[in-house]
PDB file of C-alpha atoms and ligand atoms in Angstrom:
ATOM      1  CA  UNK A1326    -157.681 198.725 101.940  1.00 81.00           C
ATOM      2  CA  UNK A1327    -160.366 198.913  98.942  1.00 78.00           C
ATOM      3  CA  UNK A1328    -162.482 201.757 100.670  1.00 92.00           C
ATOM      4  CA  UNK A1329    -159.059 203.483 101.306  1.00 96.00           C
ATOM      5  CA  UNK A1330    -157.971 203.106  97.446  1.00 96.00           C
ATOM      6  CA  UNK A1331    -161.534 204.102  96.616  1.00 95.00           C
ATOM      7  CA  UNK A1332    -161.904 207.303  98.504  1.00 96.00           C
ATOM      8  CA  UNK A1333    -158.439 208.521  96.936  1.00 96.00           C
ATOM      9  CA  UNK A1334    -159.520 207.651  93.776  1.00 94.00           C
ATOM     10  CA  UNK A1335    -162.235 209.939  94.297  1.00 93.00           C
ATOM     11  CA  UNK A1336    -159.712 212.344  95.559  1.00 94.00           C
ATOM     12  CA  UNK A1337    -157.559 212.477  92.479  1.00 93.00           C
ATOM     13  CA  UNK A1338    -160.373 212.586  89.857  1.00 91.00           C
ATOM     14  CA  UNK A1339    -162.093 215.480  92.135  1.00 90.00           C
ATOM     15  CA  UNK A1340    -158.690 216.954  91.898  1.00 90.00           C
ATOM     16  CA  UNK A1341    -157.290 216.278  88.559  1.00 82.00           C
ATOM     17  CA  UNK A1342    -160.466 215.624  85.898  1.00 76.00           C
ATOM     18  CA  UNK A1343    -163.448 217.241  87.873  1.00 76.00           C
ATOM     19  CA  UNK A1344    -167.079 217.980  86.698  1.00 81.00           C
ATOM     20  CA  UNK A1345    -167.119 216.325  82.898  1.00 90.00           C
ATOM     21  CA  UNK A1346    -170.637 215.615  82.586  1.00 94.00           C
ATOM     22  CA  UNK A1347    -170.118 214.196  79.107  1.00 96.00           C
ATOM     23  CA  UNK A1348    -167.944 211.335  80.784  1.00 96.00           C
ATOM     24  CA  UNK A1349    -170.222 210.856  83.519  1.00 95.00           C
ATOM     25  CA  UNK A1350    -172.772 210.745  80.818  1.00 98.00           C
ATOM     26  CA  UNK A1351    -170.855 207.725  79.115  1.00 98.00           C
ATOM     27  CA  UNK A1352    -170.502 205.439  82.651  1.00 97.00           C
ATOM     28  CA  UNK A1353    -174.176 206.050  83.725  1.00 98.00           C
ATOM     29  CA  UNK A1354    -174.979 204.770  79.658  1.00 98.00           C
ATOM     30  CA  UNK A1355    -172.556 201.982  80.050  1.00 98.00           C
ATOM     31  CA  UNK A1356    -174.224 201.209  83.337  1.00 98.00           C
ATOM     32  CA  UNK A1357    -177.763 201.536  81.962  1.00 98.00           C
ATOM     33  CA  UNK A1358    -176.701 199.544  79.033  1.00 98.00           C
ATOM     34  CA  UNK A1359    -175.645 196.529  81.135  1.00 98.00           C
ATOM     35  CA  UNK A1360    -172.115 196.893  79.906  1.00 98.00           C
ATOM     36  CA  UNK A1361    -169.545 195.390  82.770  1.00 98.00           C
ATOM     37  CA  UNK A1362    -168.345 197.557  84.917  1.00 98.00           C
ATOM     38  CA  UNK A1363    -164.513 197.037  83.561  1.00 98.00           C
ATOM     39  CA  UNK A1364    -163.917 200.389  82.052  1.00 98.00           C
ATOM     40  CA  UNK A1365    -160.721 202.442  82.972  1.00 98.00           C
ATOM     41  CA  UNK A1366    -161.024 204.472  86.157  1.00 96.00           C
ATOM     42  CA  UNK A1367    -161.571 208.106  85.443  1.00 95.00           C
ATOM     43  CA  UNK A1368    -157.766 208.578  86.582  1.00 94.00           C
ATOM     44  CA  UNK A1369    -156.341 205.916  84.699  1.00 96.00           C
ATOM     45  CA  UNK A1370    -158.437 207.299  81.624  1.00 96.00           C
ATOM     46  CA  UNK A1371    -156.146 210.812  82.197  1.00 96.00           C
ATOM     47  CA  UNK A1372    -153.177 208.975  82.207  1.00 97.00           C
ATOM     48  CA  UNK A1373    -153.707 207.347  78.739  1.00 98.00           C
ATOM     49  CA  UNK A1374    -154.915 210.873  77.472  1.00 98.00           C
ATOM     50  CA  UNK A1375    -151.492 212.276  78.771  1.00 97.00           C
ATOM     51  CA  UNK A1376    -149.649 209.600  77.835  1.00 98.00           C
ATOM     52  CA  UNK A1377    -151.636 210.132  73.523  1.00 98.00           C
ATOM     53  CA  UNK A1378    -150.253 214.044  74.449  1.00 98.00           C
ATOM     54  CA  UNK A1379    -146.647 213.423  75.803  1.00 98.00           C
ATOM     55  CA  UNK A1380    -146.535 210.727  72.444  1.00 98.00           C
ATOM     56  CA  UNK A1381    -147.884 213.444  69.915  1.00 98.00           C
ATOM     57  CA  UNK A1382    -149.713 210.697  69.028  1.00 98.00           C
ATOM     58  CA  UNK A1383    -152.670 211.302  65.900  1.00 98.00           C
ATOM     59  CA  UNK A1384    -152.989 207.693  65.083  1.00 98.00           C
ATOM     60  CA  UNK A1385    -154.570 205.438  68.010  1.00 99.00           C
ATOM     61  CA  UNK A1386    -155.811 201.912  67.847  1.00 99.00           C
ATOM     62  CA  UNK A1387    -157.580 200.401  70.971  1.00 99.00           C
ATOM     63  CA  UNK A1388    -158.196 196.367  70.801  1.00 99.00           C
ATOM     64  CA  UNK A1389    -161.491 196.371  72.956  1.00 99.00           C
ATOM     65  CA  UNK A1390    -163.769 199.213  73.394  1.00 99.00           C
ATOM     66  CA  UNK A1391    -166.707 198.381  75.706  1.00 98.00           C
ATOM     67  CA  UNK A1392    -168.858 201.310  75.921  1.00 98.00           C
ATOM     68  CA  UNK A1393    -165.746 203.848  74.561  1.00 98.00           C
ATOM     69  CA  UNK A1394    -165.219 205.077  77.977  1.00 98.00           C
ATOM     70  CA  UNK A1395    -161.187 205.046  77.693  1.00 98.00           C
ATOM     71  CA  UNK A1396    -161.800 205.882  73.859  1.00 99.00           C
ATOM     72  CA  UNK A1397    -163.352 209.075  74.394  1.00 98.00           C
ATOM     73  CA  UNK A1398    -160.509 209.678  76.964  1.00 98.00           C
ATOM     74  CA  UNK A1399    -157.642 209.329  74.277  1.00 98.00           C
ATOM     75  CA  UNK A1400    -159.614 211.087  71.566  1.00 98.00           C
ATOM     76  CA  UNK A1401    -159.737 213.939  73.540  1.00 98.00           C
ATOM     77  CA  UNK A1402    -155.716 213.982  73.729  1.00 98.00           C
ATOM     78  CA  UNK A1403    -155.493 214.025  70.046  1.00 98.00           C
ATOM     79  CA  UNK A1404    -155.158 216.720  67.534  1.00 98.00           C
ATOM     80  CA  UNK A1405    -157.968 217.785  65.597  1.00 97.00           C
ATOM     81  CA  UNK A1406    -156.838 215.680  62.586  1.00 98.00           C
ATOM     82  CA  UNK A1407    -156.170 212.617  64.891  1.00 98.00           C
ATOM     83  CA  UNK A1408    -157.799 209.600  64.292  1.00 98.00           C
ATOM     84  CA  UNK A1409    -158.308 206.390  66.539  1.00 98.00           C
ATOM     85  CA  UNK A1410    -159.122 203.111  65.718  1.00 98.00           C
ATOM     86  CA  UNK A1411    -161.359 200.977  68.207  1.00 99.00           C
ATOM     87  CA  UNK A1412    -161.995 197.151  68.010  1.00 99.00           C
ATOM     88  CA  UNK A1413    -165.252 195.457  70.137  1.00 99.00           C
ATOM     89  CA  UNK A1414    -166.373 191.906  69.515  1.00 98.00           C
ATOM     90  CA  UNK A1415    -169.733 192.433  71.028  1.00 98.00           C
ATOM     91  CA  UNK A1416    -172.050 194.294  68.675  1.00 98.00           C
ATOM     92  CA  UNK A1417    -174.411 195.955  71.834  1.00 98.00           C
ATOM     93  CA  UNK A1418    -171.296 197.175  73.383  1.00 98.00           C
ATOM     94  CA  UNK A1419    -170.424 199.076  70.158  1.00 98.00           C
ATOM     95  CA  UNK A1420    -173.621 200.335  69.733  1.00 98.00           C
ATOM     96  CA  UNK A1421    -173.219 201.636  73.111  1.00 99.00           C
ATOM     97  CA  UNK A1422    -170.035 203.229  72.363  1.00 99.00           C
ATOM     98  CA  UNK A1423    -171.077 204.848  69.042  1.00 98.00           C
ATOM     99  CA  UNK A1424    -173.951 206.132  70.805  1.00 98.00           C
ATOM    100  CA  UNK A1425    -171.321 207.560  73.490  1.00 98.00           C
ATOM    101  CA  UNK A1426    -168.519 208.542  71.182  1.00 98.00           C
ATOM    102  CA  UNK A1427    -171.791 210.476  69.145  1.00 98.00           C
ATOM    103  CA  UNK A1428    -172.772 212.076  72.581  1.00 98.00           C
ATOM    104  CA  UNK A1429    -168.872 213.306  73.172  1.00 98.00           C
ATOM    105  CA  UNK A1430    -169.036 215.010  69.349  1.00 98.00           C
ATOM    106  CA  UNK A1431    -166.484 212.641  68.575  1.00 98.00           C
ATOM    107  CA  UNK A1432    -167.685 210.330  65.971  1.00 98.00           C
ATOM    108  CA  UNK A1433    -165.582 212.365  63.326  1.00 98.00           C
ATOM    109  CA  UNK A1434    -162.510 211.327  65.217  1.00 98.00           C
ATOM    110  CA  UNK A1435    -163.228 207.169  66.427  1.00 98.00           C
ATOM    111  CA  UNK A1436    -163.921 204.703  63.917  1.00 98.00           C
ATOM    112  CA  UNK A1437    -165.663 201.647  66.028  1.00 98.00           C
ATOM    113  CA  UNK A1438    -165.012 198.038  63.920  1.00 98.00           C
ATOM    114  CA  UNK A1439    -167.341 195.715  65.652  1.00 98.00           C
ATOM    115  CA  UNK A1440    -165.983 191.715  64.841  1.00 98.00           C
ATOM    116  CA  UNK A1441    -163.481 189.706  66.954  1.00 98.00           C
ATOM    117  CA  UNK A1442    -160.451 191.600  66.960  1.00 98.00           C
ATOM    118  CA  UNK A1443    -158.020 188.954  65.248  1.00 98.00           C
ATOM    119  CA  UNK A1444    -160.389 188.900  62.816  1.00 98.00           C
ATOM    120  CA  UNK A1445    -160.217 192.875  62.083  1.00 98.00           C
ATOM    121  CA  UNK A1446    -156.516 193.239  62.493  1.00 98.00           C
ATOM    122  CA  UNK A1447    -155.991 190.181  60.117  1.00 98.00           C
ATOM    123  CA  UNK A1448    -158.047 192.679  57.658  1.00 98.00           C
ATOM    124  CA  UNK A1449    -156.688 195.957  58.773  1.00 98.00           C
ATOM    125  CA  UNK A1450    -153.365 194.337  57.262  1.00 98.00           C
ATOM    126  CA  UNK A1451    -154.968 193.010  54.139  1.00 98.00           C
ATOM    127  CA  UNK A1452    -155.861 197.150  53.647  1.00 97.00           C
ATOM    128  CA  UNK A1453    -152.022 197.994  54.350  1.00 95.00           C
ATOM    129  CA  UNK A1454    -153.209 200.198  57.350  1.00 96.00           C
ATOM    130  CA  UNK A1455    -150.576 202.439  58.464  1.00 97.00           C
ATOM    131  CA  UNK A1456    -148.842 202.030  61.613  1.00 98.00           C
ATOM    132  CA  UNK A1457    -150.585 203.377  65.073  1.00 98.00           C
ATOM    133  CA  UNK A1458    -148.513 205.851  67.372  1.00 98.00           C
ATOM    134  CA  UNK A1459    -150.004 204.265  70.140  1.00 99.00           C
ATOM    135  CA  UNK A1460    -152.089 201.104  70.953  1.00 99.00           C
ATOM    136  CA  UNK A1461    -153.824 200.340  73.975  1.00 99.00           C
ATOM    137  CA  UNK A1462    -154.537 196.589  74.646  1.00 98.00           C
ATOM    138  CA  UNK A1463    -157.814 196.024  76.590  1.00 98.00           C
ATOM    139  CA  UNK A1464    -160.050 193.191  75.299  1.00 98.00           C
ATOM    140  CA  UNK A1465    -160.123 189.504  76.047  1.00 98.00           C
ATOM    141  CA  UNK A1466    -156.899 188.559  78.009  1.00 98.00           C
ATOM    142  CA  UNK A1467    -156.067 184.980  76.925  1.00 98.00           C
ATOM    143  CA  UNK A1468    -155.673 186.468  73.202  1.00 98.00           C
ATOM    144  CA  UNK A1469    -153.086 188.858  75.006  1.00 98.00           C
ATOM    145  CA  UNK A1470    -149.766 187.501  73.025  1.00 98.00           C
ATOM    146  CA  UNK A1471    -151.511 187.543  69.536  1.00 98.00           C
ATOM    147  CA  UNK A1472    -152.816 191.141  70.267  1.00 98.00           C
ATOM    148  CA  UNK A1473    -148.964 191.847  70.898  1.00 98.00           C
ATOM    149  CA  UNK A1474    -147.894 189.965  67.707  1.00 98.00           C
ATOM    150  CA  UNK A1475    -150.289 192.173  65.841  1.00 98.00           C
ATOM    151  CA  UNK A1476    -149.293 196.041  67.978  1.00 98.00           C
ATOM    152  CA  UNK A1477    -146.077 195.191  66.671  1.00 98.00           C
ATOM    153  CA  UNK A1478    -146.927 194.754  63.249  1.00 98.00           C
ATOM    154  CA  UNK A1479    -148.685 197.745  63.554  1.00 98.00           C
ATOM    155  CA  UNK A1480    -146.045 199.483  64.979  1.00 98.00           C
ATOM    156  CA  UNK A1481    -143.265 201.988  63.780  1.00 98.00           C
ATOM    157  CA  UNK A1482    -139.861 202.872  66.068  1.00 98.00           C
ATOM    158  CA  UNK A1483    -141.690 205.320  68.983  1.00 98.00           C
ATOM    159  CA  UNK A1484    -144.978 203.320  68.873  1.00 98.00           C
ATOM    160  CA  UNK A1485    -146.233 203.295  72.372  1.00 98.00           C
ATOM    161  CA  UNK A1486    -147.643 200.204  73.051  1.00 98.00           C
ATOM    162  CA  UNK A1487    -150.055 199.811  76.819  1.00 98.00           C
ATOM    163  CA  UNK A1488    -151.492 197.011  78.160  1.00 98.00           C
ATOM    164  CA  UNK A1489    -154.279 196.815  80.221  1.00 98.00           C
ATOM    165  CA  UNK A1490    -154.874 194.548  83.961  1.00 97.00           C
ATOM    166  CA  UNK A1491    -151.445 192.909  83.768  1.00 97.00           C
ATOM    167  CA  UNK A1492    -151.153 192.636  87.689  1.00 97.00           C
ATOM    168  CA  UNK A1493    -154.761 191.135  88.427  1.00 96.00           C
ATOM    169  CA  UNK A1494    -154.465 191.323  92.157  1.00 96.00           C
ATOM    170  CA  UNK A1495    -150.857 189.827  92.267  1.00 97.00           C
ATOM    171  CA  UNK A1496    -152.147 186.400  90.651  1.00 97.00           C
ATOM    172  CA  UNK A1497    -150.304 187.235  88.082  1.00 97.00           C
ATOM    173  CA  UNK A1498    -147.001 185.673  89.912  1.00 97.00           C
ATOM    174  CA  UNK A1499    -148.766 182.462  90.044  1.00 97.00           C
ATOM    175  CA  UNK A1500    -146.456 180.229  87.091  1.00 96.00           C
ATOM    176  CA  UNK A1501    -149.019 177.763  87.893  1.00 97.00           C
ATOM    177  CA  UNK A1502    -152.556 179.364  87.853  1.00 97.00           C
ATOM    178  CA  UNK A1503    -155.291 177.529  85.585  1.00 97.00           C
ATOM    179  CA  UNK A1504    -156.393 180.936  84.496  1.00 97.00           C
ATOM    180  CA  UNK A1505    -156.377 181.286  80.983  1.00 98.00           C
ATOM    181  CA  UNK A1506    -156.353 184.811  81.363  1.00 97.00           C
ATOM    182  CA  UNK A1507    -153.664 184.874  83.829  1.00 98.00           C
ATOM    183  CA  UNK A1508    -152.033 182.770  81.153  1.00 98.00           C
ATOM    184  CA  UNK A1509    -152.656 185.060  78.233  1.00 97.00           C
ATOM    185  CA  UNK A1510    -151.416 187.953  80.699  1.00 97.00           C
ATOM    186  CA  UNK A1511    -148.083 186.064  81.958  1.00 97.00           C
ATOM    187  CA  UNK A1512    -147.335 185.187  78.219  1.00 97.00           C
ATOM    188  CA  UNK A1513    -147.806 188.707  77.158  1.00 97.00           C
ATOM    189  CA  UNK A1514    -145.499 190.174  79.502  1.00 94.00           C
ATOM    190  CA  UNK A1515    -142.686 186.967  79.007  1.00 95.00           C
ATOM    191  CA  UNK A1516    -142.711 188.232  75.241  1.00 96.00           C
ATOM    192  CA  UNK A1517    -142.426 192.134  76.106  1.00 94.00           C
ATOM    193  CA  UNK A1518    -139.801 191.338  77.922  1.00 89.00           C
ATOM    194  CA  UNK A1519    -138.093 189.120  76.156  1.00 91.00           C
ATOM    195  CA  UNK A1520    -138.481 191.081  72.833  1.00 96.00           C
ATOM    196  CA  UNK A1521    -134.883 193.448  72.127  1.00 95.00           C
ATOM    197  CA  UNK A1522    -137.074 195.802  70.052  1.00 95.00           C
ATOM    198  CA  UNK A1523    -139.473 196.744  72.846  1.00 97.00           C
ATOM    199  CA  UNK A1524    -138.350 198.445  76.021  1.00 97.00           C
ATOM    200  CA  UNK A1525    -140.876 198.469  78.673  1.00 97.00           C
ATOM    201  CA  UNK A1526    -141.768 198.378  82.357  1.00 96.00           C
ATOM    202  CA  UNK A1527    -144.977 197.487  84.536  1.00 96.00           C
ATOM    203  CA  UNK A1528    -146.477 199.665  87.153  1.00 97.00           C
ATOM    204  CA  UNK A1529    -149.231 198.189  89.788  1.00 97.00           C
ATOM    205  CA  UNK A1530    -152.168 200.440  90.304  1.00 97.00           C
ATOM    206  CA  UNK A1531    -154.626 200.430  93.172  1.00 96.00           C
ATOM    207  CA  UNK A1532    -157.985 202.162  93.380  1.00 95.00           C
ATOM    208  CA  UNK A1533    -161.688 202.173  92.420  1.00 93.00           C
ATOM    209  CA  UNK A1534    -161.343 199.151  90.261  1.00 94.00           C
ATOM    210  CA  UNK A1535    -159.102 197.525  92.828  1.00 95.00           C
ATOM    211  CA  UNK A1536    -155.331 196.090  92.658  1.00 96.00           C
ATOM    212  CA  UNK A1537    -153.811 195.408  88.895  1.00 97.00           C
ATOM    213  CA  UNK A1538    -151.455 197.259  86.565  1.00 97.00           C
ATOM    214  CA  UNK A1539    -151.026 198.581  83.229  1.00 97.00           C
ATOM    215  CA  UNK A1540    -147.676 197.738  80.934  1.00 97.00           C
ATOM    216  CA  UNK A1541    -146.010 200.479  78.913  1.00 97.00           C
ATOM    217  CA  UNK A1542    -143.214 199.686  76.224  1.00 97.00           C
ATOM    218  CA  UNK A1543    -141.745 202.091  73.442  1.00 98.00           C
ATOM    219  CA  UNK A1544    -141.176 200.019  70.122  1.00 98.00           C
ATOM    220  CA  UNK A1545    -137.348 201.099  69.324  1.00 96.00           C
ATOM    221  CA  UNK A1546    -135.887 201.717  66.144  1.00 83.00           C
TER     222      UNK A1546
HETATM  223  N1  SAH B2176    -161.173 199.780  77.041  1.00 86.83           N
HETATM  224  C1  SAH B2176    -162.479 199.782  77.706  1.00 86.83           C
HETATM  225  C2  SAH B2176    -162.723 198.491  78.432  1.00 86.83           C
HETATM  226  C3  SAH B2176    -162.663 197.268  77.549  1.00 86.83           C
HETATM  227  S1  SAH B2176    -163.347 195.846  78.367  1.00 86.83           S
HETATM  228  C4  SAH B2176    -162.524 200.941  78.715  1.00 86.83           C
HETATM  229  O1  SAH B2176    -161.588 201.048  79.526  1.00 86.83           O
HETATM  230  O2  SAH B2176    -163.489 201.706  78.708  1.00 86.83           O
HETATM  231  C5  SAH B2176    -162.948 194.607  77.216  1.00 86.83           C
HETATM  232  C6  SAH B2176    -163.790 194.623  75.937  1.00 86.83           C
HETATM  233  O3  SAH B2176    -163.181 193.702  75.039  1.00 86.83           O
HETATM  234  C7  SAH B2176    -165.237 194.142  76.147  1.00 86.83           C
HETATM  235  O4  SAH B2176    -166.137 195.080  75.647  1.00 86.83           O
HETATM  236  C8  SAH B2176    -165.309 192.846  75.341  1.00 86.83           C
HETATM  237  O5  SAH B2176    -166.568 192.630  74.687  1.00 86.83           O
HETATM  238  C9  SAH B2176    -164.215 193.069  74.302  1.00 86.83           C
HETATM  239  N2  SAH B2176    -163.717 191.825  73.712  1.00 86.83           N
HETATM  240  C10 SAH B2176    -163.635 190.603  74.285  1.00 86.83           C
HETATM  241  N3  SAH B2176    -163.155 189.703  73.417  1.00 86.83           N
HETATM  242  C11 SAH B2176    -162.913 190.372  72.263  1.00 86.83           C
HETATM  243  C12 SAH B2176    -162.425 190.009  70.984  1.00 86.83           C
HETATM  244  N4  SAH B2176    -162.069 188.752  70.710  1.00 86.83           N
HETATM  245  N5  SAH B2176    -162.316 190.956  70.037  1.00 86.83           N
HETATM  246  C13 SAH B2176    -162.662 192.238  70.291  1.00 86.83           C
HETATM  247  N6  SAH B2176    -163.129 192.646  71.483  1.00 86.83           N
HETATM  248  C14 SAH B2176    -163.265 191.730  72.445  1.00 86.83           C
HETATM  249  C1  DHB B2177    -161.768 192.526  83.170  1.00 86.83           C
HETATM  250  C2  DHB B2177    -161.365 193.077  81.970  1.00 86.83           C
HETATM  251  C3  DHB B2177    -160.791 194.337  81.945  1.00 86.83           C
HETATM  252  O1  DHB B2177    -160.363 194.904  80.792  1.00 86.83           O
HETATM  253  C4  DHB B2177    -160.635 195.062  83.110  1.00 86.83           C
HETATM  254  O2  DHB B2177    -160.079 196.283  83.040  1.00 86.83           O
HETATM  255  C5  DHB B2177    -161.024 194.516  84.313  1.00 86.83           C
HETATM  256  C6  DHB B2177    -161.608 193.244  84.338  1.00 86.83           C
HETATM  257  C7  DHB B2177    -162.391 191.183  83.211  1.00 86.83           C
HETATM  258  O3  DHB B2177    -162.608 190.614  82.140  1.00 86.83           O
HETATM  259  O4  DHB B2177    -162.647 190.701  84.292  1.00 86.83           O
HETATM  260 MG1   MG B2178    -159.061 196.609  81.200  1.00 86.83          MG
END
């Protein structure tokens, strides 16, 4: 089934988000750069730039950047006064992206705060940040339910909050798997569920990058 999903991935994004050397820039840097290859599909990269438009959104924050591949996606969904924080632990994937987000013309728009992310959101609340109109959740999976804790904090009624690779190939219906990731993941979506102030749903996704699944809640008032 992969080479199936595969070839109409390449269908859609032929389709729907053809020719954009600057993006195809940013994957063969990302590649160069020996950055995994984990980055949103060029598809699912539309979807959270239409989903930053359908929102209205101008104030973004993304927990885990990698090379700023989905970054440079949601930027470009913003209004010109928009603004979107991005959080990477690694310090040579955020070089990458700042290199990348400078290569897009961008860099006015993305502020990159290299540190672990509970780290930066613990001070991002110390400097009374305002709330984010949406936040995409993308970074290391067993910290999954404190990223949450923190979104909502961050978060005012209509806050769209996504999370990234919530399927994993199905494992994630195994109660029992010794994955902390599949853990972090299973917890994550237990507590969007189970949280009256966020309504949400989860949709699988197949393709380039294989079978897994993004979640998408509103924060209601
Ligand atoms: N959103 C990116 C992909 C992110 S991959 C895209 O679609 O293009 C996950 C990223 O999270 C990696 O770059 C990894 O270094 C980073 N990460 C892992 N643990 C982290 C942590 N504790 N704090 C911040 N970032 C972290
Ligand atoms: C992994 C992380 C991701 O964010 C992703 O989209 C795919 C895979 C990983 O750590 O394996
Ligand atoms: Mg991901």
């Amino acid at each position: 089934m992969k080479q199936t999903w595969e070839q109409v991935d390449e269908y859609i994004t032929d389709l729907l988000c053809p020719n954009d050397p600057i993006l195809d820039d940013v994957l063969t840097a990302n590649r160069k750069a020996d950055l995994p290859e984990i980055d949103v599909t060029a598809n699912q990269g539309k979807l959270l730039q239409l989903l930053v438009q359908m929102k209205g959104a101008k104030r973004v924050l993304e927990i885990g950047t990698l090379g700023g591949y989905s970054t440079i996606w949601m930027a470009r969904g913003l209004p010109a006064d928009g603004k979107i924080i991005t959080l990477e632990l690694d310090s040579h994937h955020a070089d990458v992206a700042k290199a990348n987000i400078a290569h897009a013309g961008l860099e006015h728009m993305i502020e990159v705060r290299t540190g672990d992310a509970l780290g930066q959101l613990a001070m991002m609340a110390e400097e009374e940040m305002e709330p984010f109109d949406l936040i995409f959740i993308d970074a290391d999976k067993p910290n999954n339910p404190h990223y949450l804790n923190w979104a909502l904090q961050f978060s005012r009624p209509g806050t769209v909050i996504i999370g990234d690779n919530v399927i994993r190939e199905g494992e994630i219906i195994n109660k029992h798997s010794t994955d902390p990731r599949i853990q972090g993941v299973r917890k994550f979506n237990e507590m969007i569920t189970g949280n009256p102030k966020i309504s949400a749903t989860a949709i699988q996704t197949v393709g380039s990058k294989g079978y897994d699944g993004f979640m998408i809640g509103i924060v209601k008032g």
